[in-house]
Amino acid sequence: MRRIIVMVALLCAFVAGAAETPSIPAETKEQPFDKAQGEKDARMKWFREARFGLFIHWGVYSVPAGEWKDKKDYGEWFLEQTKMPVSEYKKFAKEFNPVKFDAKEWVRIAKDAGMKYIVITSKHHDGFGMFRSDMTDWCIKSTPFQRDPLKELADACKDAGIKFCFYHSIMDWHHPDWGQLRKWNDLAKGEPNMDRYTEYMKGQLKELLTRYGPIGIVWFDGEWEKPWTHERGVDLYNYCRSLQPDTIVNNRVGKGRAGMSGMDKDKGVGDYGTPEQEIPPTGFGAGVDWESCMTMNGHWGYNKYDQKWKSTETLVRNLIDCASKGGNYLLNVGPTSEGLIPSPSIERLAEMGKWMKVNGESIYGTQASPFVKTPWGRCTRKAINSRKTKIYLHVYNWPADGKLVIPGLKNKVKRASLLADGKALKVKAEDSSISITVPSEMPDKIATVIVLDVKGEPRVVVNNP
Ligand code: FHN
C-alpha cells in the first residue's frame, strides 16, 4: 500500500510541476539536458572509461607551417595574428594537398598509444571545412585534395573501435555573417547577421552529424566573442542532440566557461568541462565530468620550428594526474600540410603506449583518488564490486628505505602487488597508516603502479596537518 501512496504522490508532484512550467519561446527553452542523471550517466559511460583521447588540429594554416615574413611563431591563429586579407589567406587552400595522409595509420598511432577517442577539427576559427560540405566552397573541395579526410578518419575509427569526434569552432573569421567581422575580411559584404550565420553553422553540423556515422563528442570552441549567447548555446546543444541523441557536447557550446580553467562559472550548457593547457588542482566530485586538452609542444596547429616537445614522462604523468582527479586527457597533434603527424609526436605516443600497455588498467574506467594528498605520486581507484575496490598507487618518488607509507587508509588491505607483474608485496597495518615493502630499485621510472585490493569502499581518515 505504501508503495502505491509514494507512486501517487510522485505522479501528482510531476503533473503539478508540469502545469506550472512557464511557456518559454521554443528556441531558448532550457530543455532538461537529460531527463535524469541516469540517462546522462549512460551517455557519458564510454567517456568516463576512456580517460585518454587524441586531439588533432589540422587545416590550411599548416601550409605556412607557422612562418610568415619575419615571424616564425604562428599556428592555427595565423589569419588573426597576421591580419592578412582573407582573400590572400584563401590562396593557401590551393597549396593544401596532404597526399601522405593515411587515416588508418593515424588511428593505429592513437590506438597503440592507448587512446580511445579522436577529436579532429572539422572547422577551426578560420572557417575552413576539413570535410566536403555542401554549404560552402571554403572547404576541402577547394584544394587539390579531392578526398574527404574526415570521412576517411571516421571510417578508420569505426574499423578500429575508436570513437570519432569533431571539434567545431563557433567563431568564424571567414563567414560574412559572423557577428564580430574582422577589418581584414575583405570578402565580407553588407552587415553580419547572426541568425543567418547560425543557420549556416547548423547546416554544416547537420552534414557532420548525419554523414559521418556515430559522433562521440561535438567539441565546440570559439564561444567567447560577444555575438554568441547562452540562449544560442542552449539551442545549439539541443540541435546537436536532436540529430544524434547519444552524442556528448562539451561546455564550450554555451557561455559558462571560466576561461582556461574550463569549468562553468555560472549558467552553463553542455555535458563536461574543458580545462585547457592545465589540470585542475583537485577533481570536482562524482558525476562532474571534465577533460584537460593540451599540446605536446607549444602549438595546436603545425609549426615547423617548434621543437619544445614535452617529455614522455610529463605526458604520462599528465594523463595519470587527470585520471587521479576523475578527468580525461585530450592530447594534441598538429599534422603537416602533407598529412603527416610530426615524428616527435609519433615517438612520444608510442612510448606512452608502452606504459599504457602495462598499466592501462590503472587509468581506464577509474575514479578519482580517495586521498587528499599523495606526496609520493598519484592514486586512482576502481570498484570491482560492492565488496571490493582496487586502489592504484602511481609512485613517482620511490622510498629510499623501501617502505611506502600510505596514511589514513582504514580499509583492510587483502593484497598489495606490482601491477606490471603481479608480484605480491608485504603490507603492514600500523595505527593510522599502512606500510608497503617495495623493491629497492624503482621498476618503472615514469610511474610504478602498486595495486591494493581492499575490502569495500575506500575509507580514508584525513589527519589535519
Ligand atoms: O583558440 C583556440 C585554439 O586555437 C585551440 O583550438 C584551443 C584548443 O582547444 N582552443 C582555443 C583557445 O582556447
GROMACS .gro file of C-alpha atoms and ligand atoms in nm:
model
  478
    1MET     CA    1   0.000   0.000   0.000
    2ARG     CA    2   0.283   0.238   0.098
    3ARG     CA    3   0.450   0.197  -0.243
    4ILE     CA    4   0.123   0.293  -0.415
    5ILE     CA    5   0.094   0.603  -0.197
    6VAL     CA    6   0.452   0.702  -0.286
    7MET     CA    7   0.385   0.646  -0.656
    8VAL     CA    8   0.067   0.852  -0.645
    9ALA     CA    9   0.247   1.132  -0.459
   10LEU     CA   10   0.522   1.136  -0.722
   11LEU     CA   11   0.269   1.141  -1.005
   12CYS     CA   12   0.084   1.437  -0.850
   13ALA     CA   13   0.408   1.628  -0.799
   14PHE     CA   14   0.505   1.566  -1.161
   15VAL     CA   15   0.170   1.678  -1.300
   16ALA     CA   16   0.165   1.983  -1.075
   17GLY     CA   17   0.517   2.073  -1.180
   18ALA     CA   18   0.430   2.036  -1.548
   19ALA     CA   19   0.126   2.260  -1.507
   20GLU     CA   20   0.342   2.537  -1.353
   21THR     CA   21   0.618   2.526  -1.622
   22PRO     CA   22   0.629   2.878  -1.775
   23SER     CA   23   0.590   2.895  -2.151
   24ILE     CA   24   0.940   2.979  -2.287
   25PRO     CA   25   1.000   3.051  -2.660
   26ALA     CA   26   1.094   2.715  -2.813
   27GLU     CA   27   1.434   2.832  -2.933
   28THR     CA   28   1.562   2.904  -2.585
   29LYS     CA   29   1.367   2.651  -2.385
   30GLU     CA   30   1.614   2.519  -2.130
   31GLN     CA   31   1.549   2.158  -2.215
   32PRO     CA   32   1.628   1.921  -1.934
   33PHE     CA   33   1.963   1.829  -2.094
   34ASP     CA   34   1.896   1.485  -1.962
   35LYS     CA   35   1.566   1.366  -1.825
   36ALA     CA   36   1.757   1.204  -1.545
   37GLN     CA   37   2.117   1.181  -1.429
   38GLY     CA   38   2.083   0.815  -1.516
   39GLU     CA   39   2.035   0.897  -1.884
   40LYS     CA   40   2.341   1.124  -1.877
   41ASP     CA   41   2.543   0.860  -1.691
   42ALA     CA   42   2.459   0.611  -1.968
   43ARG     CA   43   2.569   0.858  -2.237
   44MET     CA   44   2.890   0.953  -2.051
   45LYS     CA   45   2.984   0.591  -1.969
   46TRP     CA   46   3.231   0.540  -2.257
   47PHE     CA   47   3.386   0.886  -2.190
   48ARG     CA   48   3.444   0.805  -1.822
   49GLU     CA   49   3.601   0.473  -1.916
   50ALA     CA   50   3.816   0.615  -2.196
   51ARG     CA   51   4.015   0.872  -1.993
   52PHE     CA   52   4.257   0.930  -2.287
   53GLY     CA   53   4.195   1.080  -2.633
   54LEU     CA   54   4.379   1.232  -2.931
   55PHE     CA   55   4.318   1.593  -3.036
   56ILE     CA   56   4.404   1.682  -3.397
   57HIS     CA   57   4.437   2.044  -3.514
   58TRP     CA   58   4.467   2.026  -3.892
   59GLY     CA   59   4.385   2.284  -4.159
   60VAL     CA   60   4.518   2.516  -4.429
   61TYR     CA   61   4.719   2.702  -4.161
   62SER     CA   62   4.958   2.401  -4.182
   63VAL     CA   63   5.067   2.529  -4.527
   64PRO     CA   64   5.266   2.832  -4.394
   65ALA     CA   65   5.359   2.599  -4.103
   66GLY     CA   66   5.399   2.885  -3.858
   67GLU     CA   67   5.617   3.118  -4.068
   68TRP     CA   68   5.524   3.446  -4.237
   69LYS     CA   69   5.762   3.728  -4.335
   70ASP     CA   70   5.996   3.780  -4.037
   71LYS     CA   71   5.794   3.577  -3.783
   72LYS     CA   72   5.808   3.205  -3.708
   73ASP     CA   73   5.569   3.157  -3.416
   74TYR     CA   74   5.233   3.123  -3.585
   75GLY     CA   75   4.997   2.828  -3.558
   76GLU     CA   76   4.623   2.788  -3.618
   77TRP     CA   77   4.572   3.159  -3.534
   78PHE     CA   78   4.773   3.257  -3.845
   79LEU     CA   79   4.491   3.459  -4.010
   80GLU     CA   80   4.402   3.653  -3.694
   81GLN     CA   81   4.763   3.723  -3.596
   82THR     CA   82   4.888   3.823  -3.943
   83LYS     CA   83   4.566   4.014  -4.018
   84MET     CA   84   4.623   3.904  -4.377
   85PRO     CA   85   4.333   3.989  -4.612
   86VAL     CA   86   4.104   3.685  -4.618
   87SER     CA   87   4.127   3.683  -4.999
   88GLU     CA   88   4.506   3.632  -4.959
   89TYR     CA   89   4.470   3.367  -4.688
   90LYS     CA   90   4.235   3.166  -4.909
   91LYS     CA   91   4.520   3.106  -5.155
   92PHE     CA   92   4.675   2.863  -4.904
   93ALA     CA   93   4.389   2.623  -4.986
   94LYS     CA   94   4.538   2.576  -5.334
   95GLU     CA   95   4.860   2.451  -5.169
   96PHE     CA   96   4.689   2.215  -4.922
   97ASN     CA   97   4.739   1.870  -5.073
   98PRO     CA   98   4.801   1.608  -4.798
   99VAL     CA   99   4.893   1.325  -5.032
  100LYS     CA  100   5.072   1.142  -4.746
  101PHE     CA  101   4.758   1.139  -4.529
  102ASP     CA  102   4.677   0.786  -4.412
  103ALA     CA  103   4.375   0.773  -4.182
  104LYS     CA  104   4.436   0.409  -4.086
  105GLU     CA  105   4.792   0.495  -3.979
  106TRP     CA  106   4.675   0.790  -3.768
  107VAL     CA  107   4.419   0.569  -3.596
  108ARG     CA  108   4.682   0.297  -3.540
  109ILE     CA  109   4.915   0.553  -3.379
  110ALA     CA  110   4.634   0.671  -3.148
  111LYS     CA  111   4.515   0.321  -3.060
  112ASP     CA  112   4.870   0.194  -2.992
  113ALA     CA  113   4.917   0.492  -2.758
  114GLY     CA  114   4.621   0.367  -2.556
  115MET     CA  115   4.382   0.637  -2.675
  116LYS     CA  116   4.011   0.556  -2.701
  117TYR     CA  117   3.878   0.856  -2.899
  118ILE     CA  118   3.990   1.108  -3.159
  119VAL     CA  119   3.869   1.471  -3.182
  120ILE     CA  120   3.964   1.635  -3.514
  121THR     CA  121   3.898   1.994  -3.627
  122SER     CA  122   3.609   1.989  -3.875
  123LYS     CA  123   3.629   2.370  -3.882
  124HIS     CA  124   3.864   2.594  -3.684
  125HIS     CA  125   3.824   2.969  -3.638
  126ASP     CA  126   3.936   3.039  -3.999
  127GLY     CA  127   3.611   2.881  -4.115
  128PHE     CA  128   3.779   2.628  -4.345
  129GLY     CA  129   3.586   2.300  -4.359
  130MET     CA  130   3.812   1.993  -4.339
  131PHE     CA  131   3.529   1.794  -4.497
  132ARG     CA  132   3.326   1.804  -4.819
  133SER     CA  133   3.049   2.050  -4.727
  134ASP     CA  134   2.754   2.148  -4.946
  135MET     CA  135   2.724   2.472  -4.751
  136THR     CA  136   3.037   2.642  -4.887
  137ASP     CA  137   3.334   2.609  -5.121
  138TRP     CA  138   3.559   2.726  -4.837
  139CYS     CA  139   3.634   2.366  -4.752
  140ILE     CA  140   3.841   2.068  -4.868
  141LYS     CA  141   3.662   2.083  -5.207
  142SER     CA  142   3.870   2.394  -5.292
  143THR     CA  143   4.201   2.211  -5.253
  144PRO     CA  144   4.389   1.975  -5.487
  145PHE     CA  145   4.299   1.701  -5.235
  146GLN     CA  146   3.974   1.577  -5.377
  147ARG     CA  147   3.903   1.329  -5.094
  148ASP     CA  148   3.726   1.376  -4.760
  149PRO     CA  149   3.977   1.346  -4.469
  150LEU     CA  150   3.706   1.342  -4.204
  151LYS     CA  151   3.518   1.062  -4.380
  152GLU     CA  152   3.834   0.855  -4.412
  153LEU     CA  153   3.917   0.913  -4.046
  154ALA     CA  154   3.560   0.835  -3.935
  155ASP     CA  155   3.573   0.505  -4.127
  156ALA     CA  156   3.916   0.416  -3.988
  157CYS     CA  157   3.795   0.492  -3.633
  158LYS     CA  158   3.490   0.271  -3.683
  159ASP     CA  159   3.705  -0.018  -3.807
  160ALA     CA  160   3.939   0.019  -3.508
  161GLY     CA  161   3.673   0.061  -3.239
  162ILE     CA  162   3.784   0.418  -3.165
  163LYS     CA  163   3.519   0.688  -3.101
  164PHE     CA  164   3.517   0.951  -3.378
  165CYS     CA  165   3.456   1.308  -3.259
  166PHE     CA  166   3.495   1.652  -3.413
  167TYR     CA  167   3.594   2.000  -3.298
  168HIS     CA  168   3.381   2.278  -3.449
  169SER     CA  169   3.453   2.648  -3.397
  170ILE     CA  170   3.152   2.871  -3.331
  171MET     CA  171   3.359   3.181  -3.412
  172ASP     CA  172   3.426   3.209  -3.787
  173TRP     CA  173   3.675   3.468  -3.916
  174HIS     CA  174   3.578   3.398  -4.278
  175HIS     CA  175   3.197   3.398  -4.278
  176PRO     CA  176   3.045   3.741  -4.360
  177ASP     CA  177   2.762   3.685  -4.110
  178TRP     CA  178   2.979   3.615  -3.804
  179GLY     CA  179   2.879   3.899  -3.573
  180GLN     CA  180   3.232   4.027  -3.500
  181LEU     CA  181   3.365   4.094  -3.850
  182ARG     CA  182   3.738   4.145  -3.896
  183LYS     CA  183   3.856   4.453  -4.086
  184TRP     CA  184   4.082   4.228  -4.294
  185ASN     CA  185   3.786   4.017  -4.407
  186ASP     CA  186   3.791   4.190  -4.745
  187LEU     CA  187   3.543   3.941  -4.891
  188ALA     CA  188   3.262   4.019  -4.645
  189LYS     CA  189   2.989   4.240  -4.789
  190GLY     CA  190   2.697   4.401  -4.600
  191GLU     CA  191   2.609   4.374  -4.235
  192PRO     CA  192   2.673   4.048  -4.045
  193ASN     CA  193   2.362   3.858  -3.937
  194MET     CA  194   2.392   3.606  -3.653
  195ASP     CA  195   2.060   3.432  -3.729
  196ARG     CA  196   2.183   3.367  -4.084
  197TYR     CA  197   2.524   3.259  -3.952
  198THR     CA  198   2.364   3.019  -3.701
  199GLU     CA  199   2.159   2.859  -3.977
  200TYR     CA  200   2.480   2.815  -4.182
  201MET     CA  201   2.659   2.659  -3.883
  202LYS     CA  202   2.362   2.428  -3.817
  203GLY     CA  203   2.372   2.326  -4.184
  204GLN     CA  204   2.734   2.213  -4.151
  205LEU     CA  205   2.667   2.044  -3.818
  206LYS     CA  206   2.379   1.854  -3.982
  207GLU     CA  207   2.620   1.733  -4.252
  208LEU     CA  208   2.869   1.622  -3.985
  209LEU     CA  209   2.607   1.458  -3.763
  210THR     CA  210   2.430   1.271  -4.045
  211ARG     CA  211   2.707   1.170  -4.287
  212TYR     CA  212   2.999   1.056  -4.070
  213GLY     CA  213   2.844   0.788  -3.855
  214PRO     CA  214   2.807   0.791  -3.477
  215ILE     CA  215   2.978   1.100  -3.331
  216GLY     CA  216   3.122   1.052  -2.981
  217ILE     CA  217   3.168   1.420  -2.898
  218VAL     CA  218   3.082   1.753  -3.062
  219TRP     CA  219   3.371   1.960  -2.928
  220PHE     CA  220   3.270   2.325  -2.961
  221ASP     CA  221   3.518   2.610  -2.922
  222GLY     CA  222   3.532   2.983  -3.003
  223GLU     CA  223   3.228   3.066  -2.796
  224TRP     CA  224   3.381   3.364  -2.613
  225GLU     CA  225   3.301   3.651  -2.852
  226LYS     CA  226   3.001   3.876  -2.788
  227PRO     CA  227   2.779   3.766  -3.079
  228TRP     CA  228   2.744   3.422  -2.922
  229THR     CA  229   2.490   3.394  -2.636
  230HIS     CA  230   2.379   3.147  -2.372
  231GLU     CA  231   2.042   3.115  -2.545
  232ARG     CA  232   2.207   3.030  -2.877
  233GLY     CA  233   2.416   2.775  -2.689
  234VAL     CA  234   2.110   2.606  -2.540
  235ASP     CA  235   1.953   2.591  -2.885
  236LEU     CA  236   2.270   2.451  -3.048
  237TYR     CA  237   2.315   2.189  -2.775
  238ASN     CA  238   1.956   2.070  -2.830
  239TYR     CA  239   2.004   2.079  -3.207
  240CYS     CA  240   2.310   1.852  -3.197
  241ARG     CA  241   2.143   1.607  -2.964
  242SER     CA  242   1.827   1.606  -3.177
  243LEU     CA  243   2.040   1.475  -3.463
  244GLN     CA  244   2.238   1.227  -3.251
  245PRO     CA  245   2.080   1.182  -2.903
  246ASP     CA  246   2.380   0.983  -2.777
  247THR     CA  247   2.647   1.237  -2.871
  248ILE     CA  248   2.825   1.427  -2.595
  249VAL     CA  249   2.860   1.806  -2.625
  250ASN     CA  250   3.128   1.994  -2.431
  251ASN     CA  251   3.063   2.312  -2.229
  252ARG     CA  252   3.207   2.546  -2.493
  253VAL     CA  253   2.867   2.538  -2.669
  254GLY     CA  254   2.750   2.782  -2.402
  255LYS     CA  255   2.892   3.088  -2.229
  256GLY     CA  256   2.957   2.949  -1.883
  257ARG     CA  257   3.325   2.859  -1.916
  258ALA     CA  258   3.563   3.034  -1.676
  259GLY     CA  259   3.849   3.084  -1.921
  260MET     CA  260   4.128   2.826  -1.943
  261SER     CA  261   4.025   2.662  -1.615
  262GLY     CA  262   3.748   2.526  -1.835
  263MET     CA  263   3.471   2.470  -1.582
  264ASP     CA  264   3.143   2.663  -1.579
  265LYS     CA  265   3.148   2.967  -1.351
  266ASP     CA  266   2.774   3.023  -1.383
  267LYS     CA  267   2.484   2.930  -1.610
  268GLY     CA  268   2.647   2.671  -1.831
  269VAL     CA  269   2.542   2.447  -2.118
  270GLY     CA  270   2.694   2.116  -2.220
  271ASP     CA  271   2.798   1.786  -2.067
  272TYR     CA  272   3.150   1.841  -1.941
  273GLY     CA  273   3.413   2.099  -1.850
  274THR     CA  274   3.719   2.171  -2.065
  275PRO     CA  275   4.034   2.290  -1.881
  276GLU     CA  276   4.294   2.389  -2.140
  277GLN     CA  277   4.674   2.359  -2.103
  278GLU     CA  278   4.618   2.297  -1.730
  279ILE     CA  279   4.498   2.027  -1.493
  280PRO     CA  280   4.267   2.132  -1.207
  281PRO     CA  281   4.426   2.116  -0.858
  282THR     CA  282   4.157   1.872  -0.747
  283GLY     CA  283   3.867   1.680  -0.900
  284PHE     CA  284   3.507   1.804  -0.880
  285GLY     CA  285   3.336   1.503  -0.724
  286ALA     CA  286   3.146   1.212  -0.879
  287GLY     CA  287   2.924   1.298  -1.176
  288VAL     CA  288   3.120   1.613  -1.269
  289ASP     CA  289   3.295   1.529  -1.593
  290TRP     CA  290   3.590   1.718  -1.737
  291GLU     CA  291   3.876   1.679  -1.983
  292SER     CA  292   4.205   1.870  -1.995
  293CYS     CA  293   4.322   1.941  -2.351
  294MET     CA  294   4.693   2.004  -2.401
  295THR     CA  295   4.952   2.045  -2.673
  296MET     CA  296   5.258   1.823  -2.699
  297ASN     CA  297   5.482   2.120  -2.784
  298GLY     CA  298   5.382   2.490  -2.781
  299HIS     CA  299   5.134   2.493  -3.070
  300TRP     CA  300   4.798   2.336  -3.156
  301GLY     CA  301   4.839   2.378  -3.532
  302TYR     CA  302   5.160   2.266  -3.708
  303ASN     CA  303   5.464   2.493  -3.654
  304LYS     CA  304   5.777   2.359  -3.824
  305TYR     CA  305   6.009   2.548  -3.587
  306ASP     CA  306   5.853   2.445  -3.256
  307GLN     CA  307   6.078   2.174  -3.110
  308LYS     CA  308   5.982   2.236  -2.746
  309TRP     CA  309   5.837   1.887  -2.702
  310LYS     CA  310   5.720   1.774  -2.358
  311SER     CA  311   5.888   1.456  -2.234
  312THR     CA  312   5.704   1.124  -2.237
  313GLU     CA  313   5.733   1.123  -1.857
  314THR     CA  314   5.549   1.458  -1.842
  315LEU     CA  315   5.281   1.337  -2.084
  316VAL     CA  316   5.221   1.010  -1.895
  317ARG     CA  317   5.212   1.188  -1.559
  318ASN     CA  318   4.963   1.443  -1.703
  319LEU     CA  319   4.738   1.154  -1.800
  320ILE     CA  320   4.773   0.995  -1.455
  321ASP     CA  321   4.707   1.333  -1.288
  322CYS     CA  322   4.385   1.382  -1.487
  323ALA     CA  323   4.261   1.031  -1.408
  324SER     CA  324   4.355   1.072  -1.038
  325LYS     CA  325   4.110   1.367  -1.028
  326GLY     CA  326   3.834   1.194  -1.225
  327GLY     CA  327   3.905   1.360  -1.560
  328ASN     CA  328   4.020   1.283  -1.914
  329TYR     CA  329   4.335   1.386  -2.100
  330LEU     CA  330   4.298   1.505  -2.462
  331LEU     CA  331   4.650   1.524  -2.607
  332ASN     CA  332   4.705   1.719  -2.931
  333VAL     CA  333   4.899   1.662  -3.251
  334GLY     CA  334   4.930   1.917  -3.534
  335PRO     CA  335   4.980   1.737  -3.867
  336THR     CA  336   5.167   1.889  -4.165
  337SER     CA  337   5.008   2.004  -4.492
  338GLU     CA  338   5.140   1.678  -4.644
  339GLY     CA  339   4.923   1.483  -4.398
  340LEU     CA  340   5.194   1.363  -4.161
  341ILE     CA  341   5.192   1.369  -3.781
  342PRO     CA  342   5.532   1.511  -3.673
  343SER     CA  343   5.782   1.235  -3.579
  344PRO     CA  344   5.845   1.367  -3.223
  345SER     CA  345   5.469   1.332  -3.161
  346ILE     CA  346   5.465   0.978  -3.301
  347GLU     CA  347   5.767   0.881  -3.085
  348ARG     CA  348   5.605   1.011  -2.765
  349LEU     CA  349   5.272   0.848  -2.841
  350ALA     CA  350   5.448   0.513  -2.897
  351GLU     CA  351   5.631   0.547  -2.564
  352MET     CA  352   5.304   0.637  -2.388
  353GLY     CA  353   5.156   0.326  -2.545
  354LYS     CA  354   5.429   0.110  -2.391
  355TRP     CA  355   5.341   0.244  -2.043
  356MET     CA  356   4.966   0.210  -2.107
  357LYS     CA  357   5.005  -0.149  -2.233
  358VAL     CA  358   5.134  -0.246  -1.887
  359ASN     CA  359   4.940  -0.001  -1.670
  360GLY     CA  360   4.624   0.094  -1.863
  361GLU     CA  361   4.408  -0.087  -1.604
  362SER     CA  362   4.503   0.186  -1.355
  363ILE     CA  363   4.365   0.455  -1.587
  364TYR     CA  364   4.068   0.320  -1.787
  365GLY     CA  365   3.733   0.329  -1.605
  366THR     CA  366   3.888   0.455  -1.282
  367GLN     CA  367   3.756   0.718  -1.044
  368ALA     CA  368   3.934   0.992  -0.852
  369SER     CA  369   4.176   0.923  -0.568
  370PRO     CA  370   4.021   0.873  -0.222
  371PHE     CA  371   4.317   1.058  -0.069
  372VAL     CA  372   4.351   1.433  -0.028
  373LYS     CA  373   4.730   1.434  -0.068
  374THR     CA  374   4.971   1.174  -0.205
  375PRO     CA  375   5.321   1.328  -0.195
  376TRP     CA  376   5.479   1.017  -0.346
  377GLY     CA  377   5.268   1.034  -0.665
  378ARG     CA  378   4.903   0.995  -0.764
  379CYS     CA  379   4.623   0.748  -0.699
  380THR     CA  380   4.316   0.616  -0.881
  381ARG     CA  381   4.058   0.360  -0.780
  382LYS     CA  382   3.810   0.120  -0.936
  383ALA     CA  383   3.511  -0.051  -0.767
  384ILE     CA  384   3.528  -0.419  -0.864
  385ASN     CA  385   3.202  -0.491  -0.682
  386SER     CA  386   3.023  -0.374  -0.366
  387ARG     CA  387   3.269  -0.572  -0.154
  388LYS     CA  388   3.596  -0.500  -0.333
  389THR     CA  389   3.788  -0.197  -0.459
  390LYS     CA  390   4.123  -0.180  -0.636
  391ILE     CA  391   4.333   0.121  -0.537
  392TYR     CA  392   4.615   0.204  -0.783
  393LEU     CA  393   4.916   0.385  -0.638
  394HIS     CA  394   5.116   0.562  -0.914
  395VAL     CA  395   5.450   0.608  -0.744
  396TYR     CA  396   5.686   0.878  -0.880
  397ASN     CA  397   5.909   0.923  -0.570
  398TRP     CA  398   6.039   0.580  -0.478
  399PRO     CA  399   6.102   0.540  -0.100
  400ALA     CA  400   6.475   0.515  -0.029
  401ASP     CA  401   6.410   0.299   0.279
  402GLY     CA  402   6.197   0.051   0.082
  403LYS     CA  403   5.882   0.137   0.279
  404LEU     CA  404   5.591   0.317   0.105
  405VAL     CA  405   5.369   0.465   0.378
  406ILE     CA  406   5.003   0.533   0.299
  407PRO     CA  407   4.848   0.740   0.579
  408GLY     CA  408   4.482   0.733   0.668
  409LEU     CA  409   4.359   0.423   0.482
  410LYS     CA  410   4.124   0.241   0.720
  411ASN     CA  411   4.028  -0.048   0.493
  412LYS     CA  412   4.175  -0.395   0.537
  413VAL     CA  413   4.424  -0.449   0.253
  414LYS     CA  414   4.366  -0.802   0.130
  415ARG     CA  415   4.662  -0.789  -0.114
  416ALA     CA  416   4.927  -0.548  -0.240
  417SER     CA  417   5.114  -0.615  -0.565
  418LEU     CA  418   5.306  -0.459  -0.853
  419LEU     CA  419   5.058  -0.409  -1.140
  420ALA     CA  420   5.324  -0.485  -1.403
  421ASP     CA  421   5.397  -0.843  -1.295
  422GLY     CA  422   5.155  -0.918  -1.013
  423LYS     CA  423   5.444  -0.967  -0.765
  424ALA     CA  424   5.295  -0.965  -0.412
  425LEU     CA  425   5.427  -0.702  -0.169
  426LYS     CA  426   5.434  -0.722   0.210
  427VAL     CA  427   5.179  -0.492   0.380
  428LYS     CA  428   5.188  -0.393   0.747
  429ALA     CA  429   4.888  -0.217   0.905
  430GLU     CA  430   5.001   0.041   1.159
  431ASP     CA  431   4.777   0.258   1.376
  432SER     CA  432   4.694   0.533   1.127
  433SER     CA  433   4.861   0.412   0.810
  434ILE     CA  434   4.975   0.111   0.612
  435SER     CA  435   5.331   0.043   0.511
  436ILE     CA  436   5.418  -0.146   0.192
  437THR     CA  437   5.759  -0.306   0.149
  438VAL     CA  438   5.876  -0.228  -0.205
  439PRO     CA  439   6.175  -0.345  -0.416
  440SER     CA  440   6.494  -0.143  -0.368
  441GLU     CA  441   6.501  -0.041  -0.738
  442MET     CA  442   6.205   0.154  -0.887
  443PRO     CA  443   6.073  -0.078  -1.162
  444ASP     CA  444   5.931   0.195  -1.393
  445LYS     CA  445   6.095   0.539  -1.366
  446ILE     CA  446   5.797   0.716  -1.528
  447ALA     CA  447   5.550   0.579  -1.271
  448THR     CA  448   5.544   0.240  -1.099
  449VAL     CA  449   5.191   0.121  -1.017
  450ILE     CA  450   5.114  -0.070  -0.698
  451VAL     CA  451   4.767  -0.224  -0.666
  452LEU     CA  452   4.589  -0.257  -0.332
  453ASP     CA  453   4.292  -0.496  -0.316
  454VAL     CA  454   4.079  -0.356  -0.034
  455LYS     CA  455   3.752  -0.462   0.122
  456GLY     CA  456   3.451  -0.241   0.037
  457GLU     CA  457   3.455   0.130  -0.046
  458PRO     CA  458   3.783   0.311   0.041
  459ARG     CA  459   3.766   0.474   0.387
  460VAL     CA  460   4.028   0.742   0.441
  461VAL     CA  461   4.073   0.943   0.759
  462VAL     CA  462   4.239   1.277   0.691
  463ASN     CA  463   4.462   1.376   0.983
  464ASN     CA  464   4.475   1.756   0.997
  465PRO     CA  465   4.839   1.855   0.942
  466FHN     O1  466   4.156   2.945  -3.000
  466FHN     C1  467   4.154   2.806  -2.977
  466FHN     C2  468   4.289   2.745  -3.006
  466FHN     O2  469   4.325   2.771  -3.138
  466FHN     C3  470   4.279   2.595  -2.983
  466FHN     O3  471   4.184   2.536  -3.072
  466FHN     C4  472   4.239   2.570  -2.837
  466FHN     C5  473   4.227   2.420  -2.812
  466FHN     O4  474   4.110   2.389  -2.752
  466FHN     N1  475   4.114   2.634  -2.810
  466FHN     C6  476   4.109   2.778  -2.833
  466FHN     C7  477   4.192   2.855  -2.733
  466FHN     O5  478   4.134   2.839  -2.605
   0.00000   0.00000   0.00000
